[in-house]
Amino acid sequence: MVVQSFIVDLNKPLVFQVGHLGEAYEEWVHQPIVSKEGPRFFGSDFWEFLTRTVWWAIPVIWLPVACFFIFQSVQMGHTLPQVALIVAGGIIVWTLLEYSLHRFLFHIKTSSYWGNTFHYLIHGCHHKHPMDGLRLVFPPAATAILCFPFWNLVKLLSTPSTTPALFGGGLLGYVIYDCTHYYLHHGQPSQEVPRQLKKYHLNHHFRIQDKGFGITSSLWDKVFGTLPPSKVTKKSR
């Protein structure tokens, strides 16, 4: 008996199809389709709407929230230099979280129906359609939900007066991350640093996808030994 492999129909909503790929999902999702036209995820217009986000919604929504939290620490008696230092710490913590999530969650190996479906929703879709401009940044509704456990974690690990600025710094780091990520895909940098960062990230997408997990910088890739091999990096230049 010959078992036919499942074929994804790109003209139909994808989310509940990809699970049927089983072990073939890993290979399928890392064969990118380079098009600014994104696929449809759901049959429902409501759920489809929640998956699409314009990049500028991220700073418009979350920068005021970050500033609100940061200002709370000022009101609690911290000086501006102290608050600036706490915020900088929050940004650094975010870069480590950014790296860790990308490496250990967004690049998990899956083969089950629900594992494939979950992975496609959180990151697989981005590797399959890397130029889909409406699915490059994280949907605000999902971010709002995730803010609650992260706020409680920060509150557990820091003092009452430093918690708001530390959380605000982390949120500011997230905004920088999402805007940077969008720019690396759709911007045309003329300066050397952003140009090299764009090459570094596109190398992760199109050359070696199990290395180069940093988005805003390659710092943690250097620390944890996940820099792409130099020969591969040169090819991408």
Tab-separated table of C-alpha atoms in Angstrom:
chain	number	residue	atom	x	y	z
A	1	MET	CA	0.000	0.000	0.000
A	2	VAL	CA	1.407	3.396	-1.021
A	3	VAL	CA	0.748	6.262	1.393
A	4	GLN	CA	0.452	9.549	-0.459
A	5	SER	CA	2.032	12.562	1.222
A	6	PHE	CA	-0.222	15.454	2.149
A	7	ILE	CA	-0.086	18.465	-0.173
A	8	VAL	CA	-0.846	21.918	1.207
A	9	ASP	CA	-3.266	23.931	-0.933
A	10	LEU	CA	-1.955	27.511	-0.809
A	11	ASN	CA	-5.275	28.802	-2.141
A	12	LYS	CA	-7.087	27.667	1.005
A	13	PRO	CA	-6.664	28.760	4.664
A	14	LEU	CA	-3.372	27.257	5.814
A	15	VAL	CA	-3.418	26.973	9.597
A	16	PHE	CA	-5.449	23.787	9.861
A	17	GLN	CA	-3.753	22.209	6.847
A	18	VAL	CA	-0.111	22.273	7.961
A	19	GLY	CA	-0.644	19.827	10.809
A	20	HIS	CA	-1.354	17.088	8.286
A	21	LEU	CA	2.191	17.349	6.930
A	22	GLY	CA	3.536	15.344	9.872
A	23	GLU	CA	7.301	14.879	9.694
A	24	ALA	CA	7.377	16.597	6.283
A	25	TYR	CA	6.391	19.883	7.949
A	26	GLU	CA	9.962	20.740	8.982
A	27	GLU	CA	11.225	20.633	5.397
A	28	TRP	CA	8.116	22.326	3.953
A	29	VAL	CA	8.131	25.295	6.340
A	30	HIS	CA	11.804	26.055	5.618
A	31	GLN	CA	11.259	26.339	1.869
A	32	PRO	CA	10.327	30.039	1.730
A	33	ILE	CA	7.885	31.608	-0.689
A	34	VAL	CA	9.164	35.129	-1.341
A	35	SER	CA	6.083	37.245	-1.963
A	36	LYS	CA	4.650	40.351	-0.310
A	37	GLU	CA	1.229	38.751	-0.675
A	38	GLY	CA	0.564	36.728	2.458
A	39	PRO	CA	-1.578	33.584	2.565
A	40	ARG	CA	-4.934	33.308	4.264
A	41	PHE	CA	-4.712	31.662	7.684
A	42	PHE	CA	-8.340	31.145	8.712
A	43	GLY	CA	-11.721	30.825	7.064
A	44	SER	CA	-13.159	33.184	9.688
A	45	ASP	CA	-12.719	36.873	8.860
A	46	PHE	CA	-12.517	37.696	12.584
A	47	TRP	CA	-9.603	35.365	13.328
A	48	GLU	CA	-7.947	36.341	10.065
A	49	PHE	CA	-8.095	40.003	11.083
A	50	LEU	CA	-6.322	39.241	14.378
A	51	THR	CA	-3.344	37.722	12.515
A	52	ARG	CA	-2.631	40.857	10.454
A	53	THR	CA	-0.825	43.874	11.921
A	54	VAL	CA	0.702	46.931	10.262
A	55	TRP	CA	4.190	47.597	11.620
A	56	TRP	CA	3.486	51.130	12.858
A	57	ALA	CA	0.768	49.856	15.201
A	58	ILE	CA	3.514	48.526	17.488
A	59	PRO	CA	5.122	51.869	18.431
A	60	VAL	CA	1.760	53.677	18.372
A	61	ILE	CA	0.244	51.230	20.876
A	62	TRP	CA	3.177	50.181	23.045
A	63	LEU	CA	5.450	53.228	23.322
A	64	PRO	CA	2.872	55.160	25.415
A	65	VAL	CA	2.404	52.081	27.608
A	66	ALA	CA	6.157	51.736	28.107
A	67	CYS	CA	6.440	55.450	28.978
A	68	PHE	CA	3.578	55.121	31.456
A	69	PHE	CA	5.329	52.329	33.353
A	70	ILE	CA	8.697	54.094	33.271
A	71	PHE	CA	7.144	57.264	34.674
A	72	GLN	CA	5.715	55.266	37.580
A	73	SER	CA	9.235	54.620	38.873
A	74	VAL	CA	9.996	58.355	38.630
A	75	GLN	CA	6.909	59.098	40.712
A	76	MET	CA	8.074	56.534	43.273
A	77	GLY	CA	11.201	58.569	43.930
A	78	HIS	CA	13.877	57.337	41.536
A	79	THR	CA	16.044	59.947	39.838
A	80	LEU	CA	16.150	60.167	36.048
A	81	PRO	CA	19.674	58.663	35.835
A	82	GLN	CA	18.522	55.761	38.021
A	83	VAL	CA	15.447	55.200	35.887
A	84	ALA	CA	17.529	55.390	32.701
A	85	LEU	CA	19.824	52.685	34.095
A	86	ILE	CA	16.870	50.461	35.045
A	87	VAL	CA	15.292	50.929	31.611
A	88	ALA	CA	18.598	50.038	29.937
A	89	GLY	CA	18.667	46.879	32.074
A	90	GLY	CA	15.153	46.034	30.907
A	91	ILE	CA	16.189	46.441	27.275
A	92	ILE	CA	19.204	44.144	27.779
A	93	VAL	CA	17.001	41.540	29.479
A	94	TRP	CA	14.633	41.757	26.506
A	95	THR	CA	17.462	41.034	24.036
A	96	LEU	CA	18.221	37.820	25.934
A	97	LEU	CA	14.524	36.923	25.972
A	98	GLU	CA	14.304	37.702	22.247
A	99	TYR	CA	17.199	35.333	21.553
A	100	SER	CA	15.911	32.585	23.866
A	101	LEU	CA	12.368	32.600	22.483
A	102	HIS	CA	13.637	32.561	18.909
A	103	ARG	CA	16.067	29.734	19.510
A	104	PHE	CA	14.217	27.445	21.910
A	105	LEU	CA	10.526	28.071	21.155
A	106	PHE	CA	10.260	29.444	17.636
A	107	HIS	CA	12.599	26.771	16.265
A	108	ILE	CA	11.281	23.708	18.058
A	109	LYS	CA	11.087	20.523	15.993
A	110	THR	CA	7.530	19.272	15.560
A	111	SER	CA	5.768	16.518	13.650
A	112	SER	CA	2.381	16.085	15.369
A	113	TYR	CA	-0.754	17.736	14.014
A	114	TRP	CA	-1.154	20.257	16.844
A	115	GLY	CA	2.596	20.761	17.222
A	116	ASN	CA	2.900	21.728	13.557
A	117	THR	CA	-0.170	23.949	13.788
A	118	PHE	CA	1.131	25.753	16.880
A	119	HIS	CA	4.590	26.225	15.398
A	120	TYR	CA	3.208	27.559	12.133
A	121	LEU	CA	1.148	30.142	14.000
A	122	ILE	CA	3.955	31.448	16.215
A	123	HIS	CA	6.858	31.402	13.751
A	124	GLY	CA	6.633	28.875	10.944
A	125	CYS	CA	4.451	31.200	8.899
A	126	HIS	CA	7.233	33.796	8.988
A	127	HIS	CA	9.811	31.370	7.615
A	128	LYS	CA	7.413	30.128	4.943
A	129	HIS	CA	6.374	33.659	3.897
A	130	PRO	CA	9.249	35.876	5.122
A	131	MET	CA	8.129	38.961	3.178
A	132	ASP	CA	4.516	38.979	4.380
A	133	GLY	CA	4.479	42.538	5.705
A	134	LEU	CA	1.294	42.116	7.737
A	135	ARG	CA	2.615	39.158	9.751
A	136	LEU	CA	6.087	40.384	10.625
A	137	VAL	CA	5.221	42.038	13.926
A	138	PHE	CA	3.469	40.431	16.865
A	139	PRO	CA	-0.314	41.019	17.012
A	140	PRO	CA	-1.149	43.538	19.789
A	141	ALA	CA	-3.902	41.340	21.246
A	142	ALA	CA	-1.414	38.506	21.814
A	143	THR	CA	1.172	40.921	23.248
A	144	ALA	CA	-1.389	42.304	25.700
A	145	ILE	CA	-2.152	38.797	26.967
A	146	LEU	CA	1.552	37.976	27.389
A	147	CYS	CA	2.190	41.218	29.274
A	148	PHE	CA	0.390	39.875	32.357
A	149	PRO	CA	2.693	36.916	33.117
A	150	PHE	CA	5.783	38.957	32.253
A	151	TRP	CA	4.667	41.790	34.556
A	152	ASN	CA	4.149	39.318	37.397
A	153	LEU	CA	7.553	37.760	36.750
A	154	VAL	CA	9.296	41.145	36.852
A	155	LYS	CA	7.369	42.060	40.009
A	156	LEU	CA	8.528	38.814	41.610
A	157	LEU	CA	12.192	39.432	40.795
A	158	SER	CA	12.518	43.158	41.527
A	159	THR	CA	11.485	45.792	44.049
A	160	PRO	CA	8.121	47.610	43.917
A	161	SER	CA	9.709	50.884	42.774
A	162	THR	CA	11.990	49.400	40.118
A	163	THR	CA	9.427	46.981	38.674
A	164	PRO	CA	7.602	49.555	36.481
A	165	ALA	CA	10.790	50.950	34.889
A	166	LEU	CA	12.255	47.471	34.378
A	167	PHE	CA	9.033	46.258	32.768
A	168	GLY	CA	8.799	49.457	30.715
A	169	GLY	CA	12.375	48.941	29.546
A	170	GLY	CA	11.570	45.407	28.485
A	171	LEU	CA	8.513	46.667	26.621
A	172	LEU	CA	10.639	49.338	24.957
A	173	GLY	CA	13.092	46.608	23.950
A	174	TYR	CA	10.204	44.686	22.407
A	175	VAL	CA	9.136	47.733	20.359
A	176	ILE	CA	12.712	48.188	19.116
A	177	TYR	CA	12.844	44.485	18.249
A	178	ASP	CA	9.605	44.392	16.248
A	179	CYS	CA	10.342	47.633	14.354
A	180	THR	CA	13.893	46.453	13.642
A	181	HIS	CA	12.623	43.100	12.430
A	182	TYR	CA	10.214	44.749	10.002
A	183	TYR	CA	12.947	47.075	8.741
A	184	LEU	CA	15.388	44.209	8.174
A	185	HIS	CA	12.873	42.600	5.815
A	186	HIS	CA	11.458	45.634	4.043
A	187	GLY	CA	13.920	48.479	4.575
A	188	GLN	CA	16.865	49.391	2.370
A	189	PRO	CA	19.580	50.468	4.816
A	190	SER	CA	22.371	52.656	3.504
A	191	GLN	CA	24.496	52.692	6.679
A	192	GLU	CA	26.981	49.914	7.330
A	193	VAL	CA	25.660	48.655	10.695
A	194	PRO	CA	21.994	48.177	9.686
A	195	ARG	CA	23.069	46.840	6.289
A	196	GLN	CA	25.181	44.142	7.915
A	197	LEU	CA	22.370	43.369	10.375
A	198	LYS	CA	19.962	42.916	7.453
A	199	LYS	CA	22.402	40.528	5.745
A	200	TYR	CA	22.848	38.684	9.028
A	201	HIS	CA	19.114	38.171	9.474
A	202	LEU	CA	18.378	37.248	5.860
A	203	ASN	CA	21.201	34.716	6.141
A	204	HIS	CA	19.148	33.105	8.926
A	205	HIS	CA	16.133	32.898	6.622
A	206	PHE	CA	17.710	31.786	3.366
A	207	ARG	CA	21.026	30.107	4.181
A	208	ILE	CA	21.312	28.497	7.600
A	209	GLN	CA	18.145	28.591	9.671
A	210	ASP	CA	19.446	26.920	12.822
A	211	LYS	CA	21.968	29.708	13.539
A	212	GLY	CA	21.792	33.483	13.900
A	213	PHE	CA	18.838	33.843	16.287
A	214	GLY	CA	19.497	37.450	17.287
A	215	ILE	CA	17.366	40.114	15.590
A	216	THR	CA	18.424	43.424	17.102
A	217	SER	CA	22.042	42.256	17.430
A	218	SER	CA	24.263	39.183	17.191
A	219	LEU	CA	25.422	39.578	20.835
A	220	TRP	CA	23.800	36.469	22.294
A	221	ASP	CA	24.705	34.377	19.232
A	222	LYS	CA	28.324	35.202	20.021
A	223	VAL	CA	27.868	34.424	23.725
A	224	PHE	CA	26.137	31.069	23.172
A	225	GLY	CA	27.999	29.924	20.074
A	226	THR	CA	25.202	30.125	17.512
A	227	LEU	CA	26.873	32.467	15.042
A	228	PRO	CA	26.522	31.214	11.450
A	229	PRO	CA	29.732	29.773	9.975
A	230	SER	CA	31.796	32.526	8.392
A	231	LYS	CA	31.801	30.871	4.937
A	232	VAL	CA	28.013	30.795	4.860
A	233	THR	CA	27.833	34.406	6.029
A	234	LYS	CA	30.180	35.454	3.239
A	235	LYS	CA	27.994	33.786	0.641
A	236	SER	CA	25.039	35.834	1.820
A	237	ARG	CA	26.888	39.119	1.311
